[in-house]
JSON list of C-alpha atoms and ligand atoms in Angstrom, two decimals:
[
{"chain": "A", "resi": 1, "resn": "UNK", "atom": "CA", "xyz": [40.09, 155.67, 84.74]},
{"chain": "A", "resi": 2, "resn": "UNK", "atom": "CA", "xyz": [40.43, 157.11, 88.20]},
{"chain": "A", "resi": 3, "resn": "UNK", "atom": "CA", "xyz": [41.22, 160.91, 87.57]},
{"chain": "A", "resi": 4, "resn": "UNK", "atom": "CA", "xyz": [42.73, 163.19, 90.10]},
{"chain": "A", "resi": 5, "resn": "UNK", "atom": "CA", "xyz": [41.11, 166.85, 89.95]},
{"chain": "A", "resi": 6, "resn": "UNK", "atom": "CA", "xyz": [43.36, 169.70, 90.97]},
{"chain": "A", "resi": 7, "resn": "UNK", "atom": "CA", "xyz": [46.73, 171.61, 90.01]},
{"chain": "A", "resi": 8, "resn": "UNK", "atom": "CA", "xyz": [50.53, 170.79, 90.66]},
{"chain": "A", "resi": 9, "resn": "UNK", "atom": "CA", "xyz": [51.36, 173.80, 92.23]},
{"chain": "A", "resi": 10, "resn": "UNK", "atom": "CA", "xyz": [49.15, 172.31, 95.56]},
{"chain": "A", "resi": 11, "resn": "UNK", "atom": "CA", "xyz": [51.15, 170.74, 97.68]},
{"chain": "A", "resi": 12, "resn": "UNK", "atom": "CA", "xyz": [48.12, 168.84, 99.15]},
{"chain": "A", "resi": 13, "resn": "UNK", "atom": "CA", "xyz": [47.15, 167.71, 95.06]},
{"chain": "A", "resi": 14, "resn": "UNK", "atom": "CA", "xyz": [50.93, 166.67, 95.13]},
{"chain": "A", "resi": 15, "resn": "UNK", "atom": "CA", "xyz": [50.53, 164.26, 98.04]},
{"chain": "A", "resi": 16, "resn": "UNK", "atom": "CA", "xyz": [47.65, 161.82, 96.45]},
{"chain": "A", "resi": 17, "resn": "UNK", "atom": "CA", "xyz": [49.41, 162.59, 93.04]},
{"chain": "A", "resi": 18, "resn": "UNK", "atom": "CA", "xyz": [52.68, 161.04, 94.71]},
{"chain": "A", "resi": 19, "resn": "UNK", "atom": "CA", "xyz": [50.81, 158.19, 96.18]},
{"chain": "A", "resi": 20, "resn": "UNK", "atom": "CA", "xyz": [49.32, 157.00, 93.29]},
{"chain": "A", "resi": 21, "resn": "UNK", "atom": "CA", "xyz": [52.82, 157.08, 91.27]},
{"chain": "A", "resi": 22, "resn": "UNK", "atom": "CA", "xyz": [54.54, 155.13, 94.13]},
{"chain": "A", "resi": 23, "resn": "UNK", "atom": "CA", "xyz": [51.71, 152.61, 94.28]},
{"chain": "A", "resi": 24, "resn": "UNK", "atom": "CA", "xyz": [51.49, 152.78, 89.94]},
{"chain": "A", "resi": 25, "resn": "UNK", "atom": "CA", "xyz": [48.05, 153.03, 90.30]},
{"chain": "A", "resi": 26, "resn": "UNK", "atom": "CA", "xyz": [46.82, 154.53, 86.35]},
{"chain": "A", "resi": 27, "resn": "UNK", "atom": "CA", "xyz": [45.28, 157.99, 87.07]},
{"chain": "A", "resi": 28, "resn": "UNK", "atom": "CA", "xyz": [44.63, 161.05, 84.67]},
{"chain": "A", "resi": 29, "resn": "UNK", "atom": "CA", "xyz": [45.51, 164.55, 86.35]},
{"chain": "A", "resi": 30, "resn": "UNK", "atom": "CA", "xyz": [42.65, 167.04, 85.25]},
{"chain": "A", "resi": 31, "resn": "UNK", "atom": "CA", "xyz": [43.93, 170.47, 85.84]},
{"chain": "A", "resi": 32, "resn": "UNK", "atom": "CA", "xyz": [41.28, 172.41, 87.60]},
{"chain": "A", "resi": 33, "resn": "UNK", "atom": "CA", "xyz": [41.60, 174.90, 90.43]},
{"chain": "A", "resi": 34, "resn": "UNK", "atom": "CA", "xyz": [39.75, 175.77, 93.26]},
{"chain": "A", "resi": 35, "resn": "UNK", "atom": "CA", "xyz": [36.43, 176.89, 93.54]},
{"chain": "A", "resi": 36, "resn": "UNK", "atom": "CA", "xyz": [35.52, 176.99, 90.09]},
{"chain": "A", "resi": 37, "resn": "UNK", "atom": "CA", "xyz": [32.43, 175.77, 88.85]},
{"chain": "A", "resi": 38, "resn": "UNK", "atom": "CA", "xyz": [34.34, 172.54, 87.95]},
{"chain": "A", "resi": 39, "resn": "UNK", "atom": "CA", "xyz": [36.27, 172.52, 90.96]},
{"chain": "A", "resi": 40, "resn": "UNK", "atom": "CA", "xyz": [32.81, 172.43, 92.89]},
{"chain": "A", "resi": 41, "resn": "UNK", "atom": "CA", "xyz": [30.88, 169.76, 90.69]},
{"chain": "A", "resi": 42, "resn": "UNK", "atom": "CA", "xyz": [33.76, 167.65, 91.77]},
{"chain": "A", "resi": 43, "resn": "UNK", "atom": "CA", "xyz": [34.11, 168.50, 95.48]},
{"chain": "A", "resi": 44, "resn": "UNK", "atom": "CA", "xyz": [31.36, 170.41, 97.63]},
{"chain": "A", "resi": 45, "resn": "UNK", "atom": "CA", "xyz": [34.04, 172.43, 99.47]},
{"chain": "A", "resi": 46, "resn": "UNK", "atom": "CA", "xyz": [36.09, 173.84, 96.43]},
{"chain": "A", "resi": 47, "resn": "UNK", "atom": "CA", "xyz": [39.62, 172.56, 97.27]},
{"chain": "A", "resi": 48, "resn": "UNK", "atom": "CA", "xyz": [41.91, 170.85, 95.55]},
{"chain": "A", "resi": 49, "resn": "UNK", "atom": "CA", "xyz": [42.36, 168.18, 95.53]},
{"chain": "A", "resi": 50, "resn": "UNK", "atom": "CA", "xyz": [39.64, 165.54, 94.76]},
{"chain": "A", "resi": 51, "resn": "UNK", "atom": "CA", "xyz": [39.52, 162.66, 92.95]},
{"chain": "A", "resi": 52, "resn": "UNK", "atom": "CA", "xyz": [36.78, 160.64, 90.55]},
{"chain": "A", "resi": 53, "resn": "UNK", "atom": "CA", "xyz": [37.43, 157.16, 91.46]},
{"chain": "A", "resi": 54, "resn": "UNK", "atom": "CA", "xyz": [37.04, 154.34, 88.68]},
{"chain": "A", "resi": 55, "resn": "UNK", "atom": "CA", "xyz": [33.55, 153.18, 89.97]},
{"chain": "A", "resi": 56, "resn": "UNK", "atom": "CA", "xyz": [32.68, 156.94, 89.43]},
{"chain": "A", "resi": 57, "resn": "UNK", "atom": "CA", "xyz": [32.49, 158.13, 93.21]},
{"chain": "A", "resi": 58, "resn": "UNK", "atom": "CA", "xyz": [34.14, 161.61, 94.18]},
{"chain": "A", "resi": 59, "resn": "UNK", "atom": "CA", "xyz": [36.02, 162.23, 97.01]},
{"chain": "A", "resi": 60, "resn": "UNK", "atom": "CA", "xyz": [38.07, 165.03, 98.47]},
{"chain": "A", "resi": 61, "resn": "UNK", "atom": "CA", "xyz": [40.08, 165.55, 101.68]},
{"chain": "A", "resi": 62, "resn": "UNK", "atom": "CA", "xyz": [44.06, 164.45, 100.80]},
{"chain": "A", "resi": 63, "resn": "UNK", "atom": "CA", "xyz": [43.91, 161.84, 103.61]},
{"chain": "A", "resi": 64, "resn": "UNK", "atom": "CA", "xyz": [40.92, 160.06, 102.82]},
{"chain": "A", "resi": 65, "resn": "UNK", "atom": "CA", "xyz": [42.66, 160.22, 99.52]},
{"chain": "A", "resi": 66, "resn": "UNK", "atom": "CA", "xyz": [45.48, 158.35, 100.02]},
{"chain": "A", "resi": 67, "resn": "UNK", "atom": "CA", "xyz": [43.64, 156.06, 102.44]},
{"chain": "A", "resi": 68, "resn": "UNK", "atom": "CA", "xyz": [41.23, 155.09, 100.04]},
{"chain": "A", "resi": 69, "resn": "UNK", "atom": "CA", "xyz": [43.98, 154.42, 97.45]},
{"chain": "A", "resi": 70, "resn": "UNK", "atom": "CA", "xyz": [45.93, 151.97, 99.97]},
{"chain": "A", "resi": 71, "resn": "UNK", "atom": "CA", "xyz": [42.03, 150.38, 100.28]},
{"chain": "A", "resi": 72, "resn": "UNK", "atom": "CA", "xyz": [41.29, 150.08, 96.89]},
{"chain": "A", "resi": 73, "resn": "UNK", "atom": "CA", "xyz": [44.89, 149.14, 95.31]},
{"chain": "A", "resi": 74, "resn": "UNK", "atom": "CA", "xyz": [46.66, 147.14, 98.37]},
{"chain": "A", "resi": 75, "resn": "UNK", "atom": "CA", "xyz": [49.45, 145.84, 95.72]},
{"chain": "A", "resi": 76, "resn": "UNK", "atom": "CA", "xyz": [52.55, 147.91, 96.62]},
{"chain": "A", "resi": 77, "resn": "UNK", "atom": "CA", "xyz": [51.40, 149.41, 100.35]},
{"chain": "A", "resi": 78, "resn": "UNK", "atom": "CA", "xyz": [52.08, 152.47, 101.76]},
{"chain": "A", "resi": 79, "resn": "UNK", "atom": "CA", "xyz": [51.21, 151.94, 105.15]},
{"chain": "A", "resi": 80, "resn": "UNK", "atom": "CA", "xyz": [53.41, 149.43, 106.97]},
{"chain": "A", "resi": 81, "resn": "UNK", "atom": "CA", "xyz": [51.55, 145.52, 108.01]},
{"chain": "A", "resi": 82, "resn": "UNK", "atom": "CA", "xyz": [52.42, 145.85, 111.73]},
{"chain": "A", "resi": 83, "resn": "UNK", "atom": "CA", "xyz": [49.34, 147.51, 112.97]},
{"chain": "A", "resi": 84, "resn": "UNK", "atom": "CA", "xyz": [51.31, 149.61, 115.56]},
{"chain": "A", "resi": 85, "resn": "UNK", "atom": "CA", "xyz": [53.60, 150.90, 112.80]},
{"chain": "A", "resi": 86, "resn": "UNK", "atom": "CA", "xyz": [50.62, 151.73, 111.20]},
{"chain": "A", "resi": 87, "resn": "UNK", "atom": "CA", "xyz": [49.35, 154.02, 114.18]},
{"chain": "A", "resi": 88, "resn": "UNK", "atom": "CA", "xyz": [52.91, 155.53, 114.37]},
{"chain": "A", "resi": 89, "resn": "UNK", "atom": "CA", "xyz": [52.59, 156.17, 110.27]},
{"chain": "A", "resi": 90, "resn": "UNK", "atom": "CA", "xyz": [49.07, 157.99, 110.77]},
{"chain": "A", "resi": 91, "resn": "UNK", "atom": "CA", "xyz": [50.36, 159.79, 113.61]},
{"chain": "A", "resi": 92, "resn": "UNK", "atom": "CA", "xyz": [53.06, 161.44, 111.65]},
{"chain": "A", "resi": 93, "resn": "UNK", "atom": "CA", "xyz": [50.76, 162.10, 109.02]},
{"chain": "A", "resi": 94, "resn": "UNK", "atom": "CA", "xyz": [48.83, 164.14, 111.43]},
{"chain": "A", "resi": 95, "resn": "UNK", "atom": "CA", "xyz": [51.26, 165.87, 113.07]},
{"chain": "A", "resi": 96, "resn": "UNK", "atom": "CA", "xyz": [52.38, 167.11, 109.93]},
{"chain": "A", "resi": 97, "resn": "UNK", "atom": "CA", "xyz": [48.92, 168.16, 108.45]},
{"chain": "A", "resi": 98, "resn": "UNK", "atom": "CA", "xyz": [47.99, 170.07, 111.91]},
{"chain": "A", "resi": 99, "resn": "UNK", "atom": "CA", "xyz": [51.14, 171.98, 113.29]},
{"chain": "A", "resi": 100, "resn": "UNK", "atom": "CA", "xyz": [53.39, 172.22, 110.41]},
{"chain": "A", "resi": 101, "resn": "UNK", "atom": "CA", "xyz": [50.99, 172.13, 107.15]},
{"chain": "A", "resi": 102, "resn": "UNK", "atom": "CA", "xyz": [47.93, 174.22, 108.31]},
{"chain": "A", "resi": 103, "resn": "UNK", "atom": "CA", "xyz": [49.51, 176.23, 111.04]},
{"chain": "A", "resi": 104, "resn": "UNK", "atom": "CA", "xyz": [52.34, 177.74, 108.04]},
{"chain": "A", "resi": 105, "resn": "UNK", "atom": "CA", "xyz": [49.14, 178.29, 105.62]},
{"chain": "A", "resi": 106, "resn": "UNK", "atom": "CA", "xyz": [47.96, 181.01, 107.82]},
{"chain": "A", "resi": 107, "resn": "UNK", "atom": "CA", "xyz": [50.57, 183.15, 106.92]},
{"chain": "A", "resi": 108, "resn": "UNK", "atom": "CA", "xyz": [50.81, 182.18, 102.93]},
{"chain": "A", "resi": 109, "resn": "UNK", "atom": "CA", "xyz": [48.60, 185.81, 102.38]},
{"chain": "A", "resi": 110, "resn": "UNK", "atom": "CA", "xyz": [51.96, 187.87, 103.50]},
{"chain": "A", "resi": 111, "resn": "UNK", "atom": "CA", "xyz": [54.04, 185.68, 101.17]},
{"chain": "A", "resi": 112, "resn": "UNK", "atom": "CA", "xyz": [51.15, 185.62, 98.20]},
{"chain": "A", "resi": 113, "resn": "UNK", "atom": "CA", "xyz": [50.22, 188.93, 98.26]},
{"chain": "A", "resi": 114, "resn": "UNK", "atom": "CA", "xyz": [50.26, 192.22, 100.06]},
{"chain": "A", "resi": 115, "resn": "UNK", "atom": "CA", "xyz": [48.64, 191.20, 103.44]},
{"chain": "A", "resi": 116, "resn": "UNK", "atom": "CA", "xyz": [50.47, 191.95, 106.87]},
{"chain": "A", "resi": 117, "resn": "UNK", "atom": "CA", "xyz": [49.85, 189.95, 110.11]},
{"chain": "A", "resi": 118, "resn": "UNK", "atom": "CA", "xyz": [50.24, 191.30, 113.91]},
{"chain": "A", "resi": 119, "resn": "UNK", "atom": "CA", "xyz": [52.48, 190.20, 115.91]},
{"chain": "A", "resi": 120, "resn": "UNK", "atom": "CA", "xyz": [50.31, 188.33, 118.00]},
{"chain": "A", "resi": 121, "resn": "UNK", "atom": "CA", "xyz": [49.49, 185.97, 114.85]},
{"chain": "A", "resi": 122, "resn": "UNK", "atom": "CA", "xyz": [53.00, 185.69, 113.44]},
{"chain": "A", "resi": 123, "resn": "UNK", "atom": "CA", "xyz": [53.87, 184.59, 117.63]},
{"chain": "A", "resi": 124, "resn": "UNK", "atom": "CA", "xyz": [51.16, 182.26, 117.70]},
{"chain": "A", "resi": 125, "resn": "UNK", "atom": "CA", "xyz": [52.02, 180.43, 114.15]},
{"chain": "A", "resi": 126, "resn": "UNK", "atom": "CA", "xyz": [55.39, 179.98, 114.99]},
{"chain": "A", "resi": 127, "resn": "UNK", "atom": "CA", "xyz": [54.00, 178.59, 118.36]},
{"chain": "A", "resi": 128, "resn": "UNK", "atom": "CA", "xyz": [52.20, 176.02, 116.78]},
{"chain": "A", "resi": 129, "resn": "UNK", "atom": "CA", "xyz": [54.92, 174.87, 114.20]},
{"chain": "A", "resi": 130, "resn": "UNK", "atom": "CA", "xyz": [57.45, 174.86, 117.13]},
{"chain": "A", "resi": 131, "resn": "UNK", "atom": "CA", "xyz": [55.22, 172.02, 118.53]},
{"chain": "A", "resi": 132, "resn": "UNK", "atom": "CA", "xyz": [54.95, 170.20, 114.86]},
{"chain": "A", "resi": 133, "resn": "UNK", "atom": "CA", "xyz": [59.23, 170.21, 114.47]},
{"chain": "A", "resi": 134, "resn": "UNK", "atom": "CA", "xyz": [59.31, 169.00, 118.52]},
{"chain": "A", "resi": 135, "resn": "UNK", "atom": "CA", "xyz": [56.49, 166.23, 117.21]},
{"chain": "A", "resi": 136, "resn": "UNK", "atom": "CA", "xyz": [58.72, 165.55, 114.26]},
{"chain": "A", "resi": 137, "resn": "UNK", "atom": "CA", "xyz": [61.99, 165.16, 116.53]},
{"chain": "A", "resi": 138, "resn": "UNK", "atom": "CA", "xyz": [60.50, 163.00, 118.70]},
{"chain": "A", "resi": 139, "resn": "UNK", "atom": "CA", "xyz": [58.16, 160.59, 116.34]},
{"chain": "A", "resi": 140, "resn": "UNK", "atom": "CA", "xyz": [60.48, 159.97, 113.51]},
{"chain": "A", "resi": 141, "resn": "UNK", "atom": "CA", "xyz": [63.74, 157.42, 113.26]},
{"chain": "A", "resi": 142, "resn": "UNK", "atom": "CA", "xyz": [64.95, 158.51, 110.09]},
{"chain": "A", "resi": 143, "resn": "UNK", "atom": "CA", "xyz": [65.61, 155.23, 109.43]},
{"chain": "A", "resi": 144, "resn": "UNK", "atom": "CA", "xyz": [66.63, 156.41, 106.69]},
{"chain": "A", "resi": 145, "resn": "UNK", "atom": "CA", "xyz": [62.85, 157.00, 106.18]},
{"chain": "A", "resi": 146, "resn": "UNK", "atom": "CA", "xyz": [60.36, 158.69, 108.65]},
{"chain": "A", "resi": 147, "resn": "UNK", "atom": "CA", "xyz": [59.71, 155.79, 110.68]},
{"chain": "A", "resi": 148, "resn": "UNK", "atom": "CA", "xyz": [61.84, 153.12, 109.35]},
{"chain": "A", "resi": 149, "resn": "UNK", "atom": "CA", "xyz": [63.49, 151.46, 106.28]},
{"chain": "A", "resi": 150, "resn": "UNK", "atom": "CA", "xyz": [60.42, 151.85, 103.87]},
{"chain": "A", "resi": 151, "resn": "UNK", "atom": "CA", "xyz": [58.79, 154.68, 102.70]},
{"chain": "A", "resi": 152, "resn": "UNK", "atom": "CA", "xyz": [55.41, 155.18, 104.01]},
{"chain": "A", "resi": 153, "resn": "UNK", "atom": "CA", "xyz": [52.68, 157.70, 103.73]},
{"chain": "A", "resi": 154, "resn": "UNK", "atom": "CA", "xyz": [54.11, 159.76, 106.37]},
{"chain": "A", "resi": 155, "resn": "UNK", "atom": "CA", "xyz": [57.10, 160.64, 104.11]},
{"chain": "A", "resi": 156, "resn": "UNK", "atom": "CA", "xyz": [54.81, 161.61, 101.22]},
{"chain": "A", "resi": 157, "resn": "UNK", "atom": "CA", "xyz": [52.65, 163.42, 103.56]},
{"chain": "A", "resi": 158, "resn": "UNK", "atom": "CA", "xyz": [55.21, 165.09, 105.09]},
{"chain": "A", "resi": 159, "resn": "UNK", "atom": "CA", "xyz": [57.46, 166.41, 101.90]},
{"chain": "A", "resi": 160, "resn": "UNK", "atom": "CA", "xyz": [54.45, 168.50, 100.61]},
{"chain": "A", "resi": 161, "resn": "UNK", "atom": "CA", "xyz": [53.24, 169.29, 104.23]},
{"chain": "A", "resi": 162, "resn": "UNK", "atom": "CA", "xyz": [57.07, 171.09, 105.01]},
{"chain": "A", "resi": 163, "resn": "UNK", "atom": "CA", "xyz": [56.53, 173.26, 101.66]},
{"chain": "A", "resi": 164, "resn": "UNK", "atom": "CA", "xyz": [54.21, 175.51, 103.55]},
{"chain": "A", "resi": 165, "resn": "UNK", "atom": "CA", "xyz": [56.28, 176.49, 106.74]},
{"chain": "A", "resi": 166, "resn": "UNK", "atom": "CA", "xyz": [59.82, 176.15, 104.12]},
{"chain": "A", "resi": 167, "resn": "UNK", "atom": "CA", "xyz": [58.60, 179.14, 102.52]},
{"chain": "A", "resi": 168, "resn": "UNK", "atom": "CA", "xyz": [56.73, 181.13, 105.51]},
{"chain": "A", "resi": 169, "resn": "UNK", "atom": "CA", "xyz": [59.21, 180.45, 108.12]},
{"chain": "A", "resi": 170, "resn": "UNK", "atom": "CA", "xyz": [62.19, 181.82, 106.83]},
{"chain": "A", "resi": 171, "resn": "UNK", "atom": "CA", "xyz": [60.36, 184.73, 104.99]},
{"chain": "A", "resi": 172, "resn": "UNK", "atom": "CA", "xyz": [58.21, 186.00, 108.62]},
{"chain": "A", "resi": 173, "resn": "UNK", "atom": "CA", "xyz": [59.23, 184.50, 110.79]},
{"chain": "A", "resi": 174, "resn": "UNK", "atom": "CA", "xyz": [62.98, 184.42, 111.17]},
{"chain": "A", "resi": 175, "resn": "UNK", "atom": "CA", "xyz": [62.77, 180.23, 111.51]},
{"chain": "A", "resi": 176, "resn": "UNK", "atom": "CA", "xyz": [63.22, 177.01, 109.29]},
{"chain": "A", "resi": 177, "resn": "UNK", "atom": "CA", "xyz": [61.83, 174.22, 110.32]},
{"chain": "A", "resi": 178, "resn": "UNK", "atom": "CA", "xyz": [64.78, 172.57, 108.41]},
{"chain": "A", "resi": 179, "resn": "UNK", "atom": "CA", "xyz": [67.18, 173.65, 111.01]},
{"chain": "A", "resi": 180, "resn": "UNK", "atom": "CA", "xyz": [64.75, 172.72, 113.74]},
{"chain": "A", "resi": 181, "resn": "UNK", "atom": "CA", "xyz": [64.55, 168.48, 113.53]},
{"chain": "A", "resi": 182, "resn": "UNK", "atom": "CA", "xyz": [67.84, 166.86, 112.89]},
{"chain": "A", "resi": 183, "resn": "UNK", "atom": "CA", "xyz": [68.25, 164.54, 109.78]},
{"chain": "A", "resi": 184, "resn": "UNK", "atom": "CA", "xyz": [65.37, 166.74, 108.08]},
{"chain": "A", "resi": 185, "resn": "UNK", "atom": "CA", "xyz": [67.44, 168.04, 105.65]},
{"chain": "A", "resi": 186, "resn": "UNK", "atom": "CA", "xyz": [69.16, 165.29, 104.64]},
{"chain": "A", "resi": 187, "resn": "UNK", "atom": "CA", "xyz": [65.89, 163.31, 104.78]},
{"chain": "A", "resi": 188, "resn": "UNK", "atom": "CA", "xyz": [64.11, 166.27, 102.17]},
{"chain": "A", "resi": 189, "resn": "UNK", "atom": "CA", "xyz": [67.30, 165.84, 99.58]},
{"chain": "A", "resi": 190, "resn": "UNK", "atom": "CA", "xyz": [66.96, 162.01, 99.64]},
{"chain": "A", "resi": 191, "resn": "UNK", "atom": "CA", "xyz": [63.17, 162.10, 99.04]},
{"chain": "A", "resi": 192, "resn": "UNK", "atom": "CA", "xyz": [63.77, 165.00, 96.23]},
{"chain": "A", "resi": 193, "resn": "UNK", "atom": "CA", "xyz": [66.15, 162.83, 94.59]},
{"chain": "A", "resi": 194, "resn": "UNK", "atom": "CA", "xyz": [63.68, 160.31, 93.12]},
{"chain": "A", "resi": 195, "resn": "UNK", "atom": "CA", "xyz": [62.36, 160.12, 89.62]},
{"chain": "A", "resi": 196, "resn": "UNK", "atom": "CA", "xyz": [58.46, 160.40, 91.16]},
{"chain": "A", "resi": 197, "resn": "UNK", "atom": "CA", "xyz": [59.74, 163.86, 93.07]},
{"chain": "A", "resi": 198, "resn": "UNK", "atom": "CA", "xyz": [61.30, 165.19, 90.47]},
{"chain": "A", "resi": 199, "resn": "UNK", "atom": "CA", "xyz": [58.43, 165.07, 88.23]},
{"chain": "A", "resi": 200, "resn": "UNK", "atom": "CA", "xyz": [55.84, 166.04, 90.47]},
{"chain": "A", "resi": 201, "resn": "UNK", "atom": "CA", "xyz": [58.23, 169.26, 91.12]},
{"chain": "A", "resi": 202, "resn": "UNK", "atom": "CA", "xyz": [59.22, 169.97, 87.74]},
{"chain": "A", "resi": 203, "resn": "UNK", "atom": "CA", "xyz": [55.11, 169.36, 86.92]},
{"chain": "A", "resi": 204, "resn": "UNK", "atom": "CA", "xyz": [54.81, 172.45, 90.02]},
{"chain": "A", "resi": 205, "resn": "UNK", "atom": "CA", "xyz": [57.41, 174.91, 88.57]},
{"chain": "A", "resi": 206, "resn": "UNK", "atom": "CA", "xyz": [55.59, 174.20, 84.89]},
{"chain": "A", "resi": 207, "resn": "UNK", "atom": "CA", "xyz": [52.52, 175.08, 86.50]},
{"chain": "A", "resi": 208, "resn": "UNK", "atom": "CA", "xyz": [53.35, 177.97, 88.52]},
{"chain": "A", "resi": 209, "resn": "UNK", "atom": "CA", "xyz": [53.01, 181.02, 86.02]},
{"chain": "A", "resi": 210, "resn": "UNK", "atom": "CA", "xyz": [49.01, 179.92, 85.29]},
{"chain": "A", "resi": 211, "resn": "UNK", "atom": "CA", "xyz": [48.69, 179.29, 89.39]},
{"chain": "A", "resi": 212, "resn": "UNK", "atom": "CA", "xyz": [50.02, 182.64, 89.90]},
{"chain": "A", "resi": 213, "resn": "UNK", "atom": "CA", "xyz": [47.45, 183.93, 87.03]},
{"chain": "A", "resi": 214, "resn": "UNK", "atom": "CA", "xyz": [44.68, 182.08, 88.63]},
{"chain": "A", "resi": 215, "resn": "UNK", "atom": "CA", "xyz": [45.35, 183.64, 92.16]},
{"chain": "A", "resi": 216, "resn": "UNK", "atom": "CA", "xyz": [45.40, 187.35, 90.95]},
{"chain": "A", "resi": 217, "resn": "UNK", "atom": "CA", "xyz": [42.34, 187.11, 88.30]},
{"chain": "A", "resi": 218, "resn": "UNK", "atom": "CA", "xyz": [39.61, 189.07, 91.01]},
{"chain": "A", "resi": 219, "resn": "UNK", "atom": "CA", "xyz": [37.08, 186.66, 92.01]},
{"chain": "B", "resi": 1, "resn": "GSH", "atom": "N1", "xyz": [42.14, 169.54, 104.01]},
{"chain": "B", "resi": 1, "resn": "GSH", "atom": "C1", "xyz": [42.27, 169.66, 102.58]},
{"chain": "B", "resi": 1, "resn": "GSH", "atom": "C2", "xyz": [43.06, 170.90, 102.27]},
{"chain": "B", "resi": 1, "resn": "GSH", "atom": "C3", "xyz": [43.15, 171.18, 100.77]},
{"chain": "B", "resi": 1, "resn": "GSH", "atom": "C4", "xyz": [43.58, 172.61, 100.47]},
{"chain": "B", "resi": 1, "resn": "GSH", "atom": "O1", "xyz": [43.66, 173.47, 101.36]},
{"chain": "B", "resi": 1, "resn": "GSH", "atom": "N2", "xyz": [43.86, 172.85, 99.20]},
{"chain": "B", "resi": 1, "resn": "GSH", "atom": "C5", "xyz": [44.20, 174.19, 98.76]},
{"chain": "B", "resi": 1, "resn": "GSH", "atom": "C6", "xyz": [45.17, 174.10, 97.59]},
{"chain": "B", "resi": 1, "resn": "GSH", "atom": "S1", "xyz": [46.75, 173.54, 98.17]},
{"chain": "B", "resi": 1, "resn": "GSH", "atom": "C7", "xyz": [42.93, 174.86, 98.25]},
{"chain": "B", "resi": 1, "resn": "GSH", "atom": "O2", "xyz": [42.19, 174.28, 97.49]},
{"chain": "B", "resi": 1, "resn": "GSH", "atom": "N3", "xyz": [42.71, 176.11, 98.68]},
{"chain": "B", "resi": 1, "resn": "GSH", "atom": "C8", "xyz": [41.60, 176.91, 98.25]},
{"chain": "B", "resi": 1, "resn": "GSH", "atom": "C9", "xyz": [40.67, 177.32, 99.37]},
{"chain": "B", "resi": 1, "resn": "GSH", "atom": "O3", "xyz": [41.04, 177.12, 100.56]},
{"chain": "B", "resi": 1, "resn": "GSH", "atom": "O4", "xyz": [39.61, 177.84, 99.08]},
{"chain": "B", "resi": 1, "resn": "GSH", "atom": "C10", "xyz": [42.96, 168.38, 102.03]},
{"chain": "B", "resi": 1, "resn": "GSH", "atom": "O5", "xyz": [43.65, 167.70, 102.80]},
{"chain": "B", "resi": 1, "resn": "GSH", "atom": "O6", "xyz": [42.76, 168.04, 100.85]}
]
């Protein structure tokens, strides 16, 4: 059976771990975090997450993830059929990923543990995710979904992407990126209301004590 490898506190292990729910795709979770031994047999850089497919190959990166899932199982899609959609979809997805996901993750040190940032890095994060929330403005029709009436990949990408600058943003930066882009926030509480949400969040607060463990255990 195709497993994913990773842990539920990861937003990025929570993306492909939503996909393959929405798509009911049969997967086993094995908990493993990164750059362990285990971790590494399964993915060369260490990161969670990756995923043993049912043929037996391994791959990593959350996007090739989820792209390789809409390959493999194309019964209930996640991309939409009209190929410009489709560009719109994977241009959301990368928006997301690059200002607002990665850009937010620089800072998760100062709300993890003890480190302080200058100025100068704090200014040039909140540079970066003021161009992902002007992206997100302008590229999304909340429809009611990101870009239209059916949920797509950009919405699952996007809910665990906005966990990153959610918790950085308010705590260094003096800015939420849920009062930046209009019909975010009611767009977050209508995608936290489903079943597949609500167990991939209650699976992240179960998981959260042992995460916390595994981050202060010296390497
Ligand atoms: N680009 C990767 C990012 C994955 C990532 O950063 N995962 C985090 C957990 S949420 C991780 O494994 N961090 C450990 C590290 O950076 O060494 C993806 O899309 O899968």
């Amino acid at each position: 059976m195709l497993t994913l490898h990773g842990f539920p506190f990861s937003n990025y292990h929570n993306i492909v771990k939503h996909a393959l729910m929405q798509k009911g795709v049969p997967f086993e979770e094995h908990i493993v975090y990164p750059n362990t031994p285990e971790m590494l047999a399964v993915n060369p850089t260490g990161k969670a997450p990756a995923m043993t497919t049912d043929k037996g190959t391994k791959l990593s990166e959350s996007s090739v993830l989820v792209e390789y899932l809409e390959d493999a199982y194309p019964e209930h899609p996640l991309f939409p059929a009209d190929v410009e959609t489709r560009g719109r979809v994977r241009q959301l997805m990368k928006v997301s990923e690059l200002y607002l996901e990665l850009s937010a993750r620089r800072l998760l040190p100062s709300v993890l543990g003890n480190v302080e940032f200058p100025q100068a890095t704090l200014d040039e994060v909140k540079a970066v995710l003021e161009r992902g929330a002007r992206s997100v403005t302008a590229l999304a029709d909340f429809g009611p979904y990101l870009i239209g009436s059916e949920l797509t990949l950009a919405d699952i990408y996007l809910r665990y992407a906005l966990s990153i600058p959610k918790l950085v943003g308010p705590a260094k930066l003096d800015w939420n990126v849920m009062d930046e882009v209009p019909g975010l926030a009611e767009w977050d509480a209508m995608m936290a209301s489903t079943d597949i949400a609500k167990k991939i969040d209650a699976d992240l607060k179960a998981n959260t004590a042992e995460f916390m463990a595994y981050i202060s255990k010296p390497k």
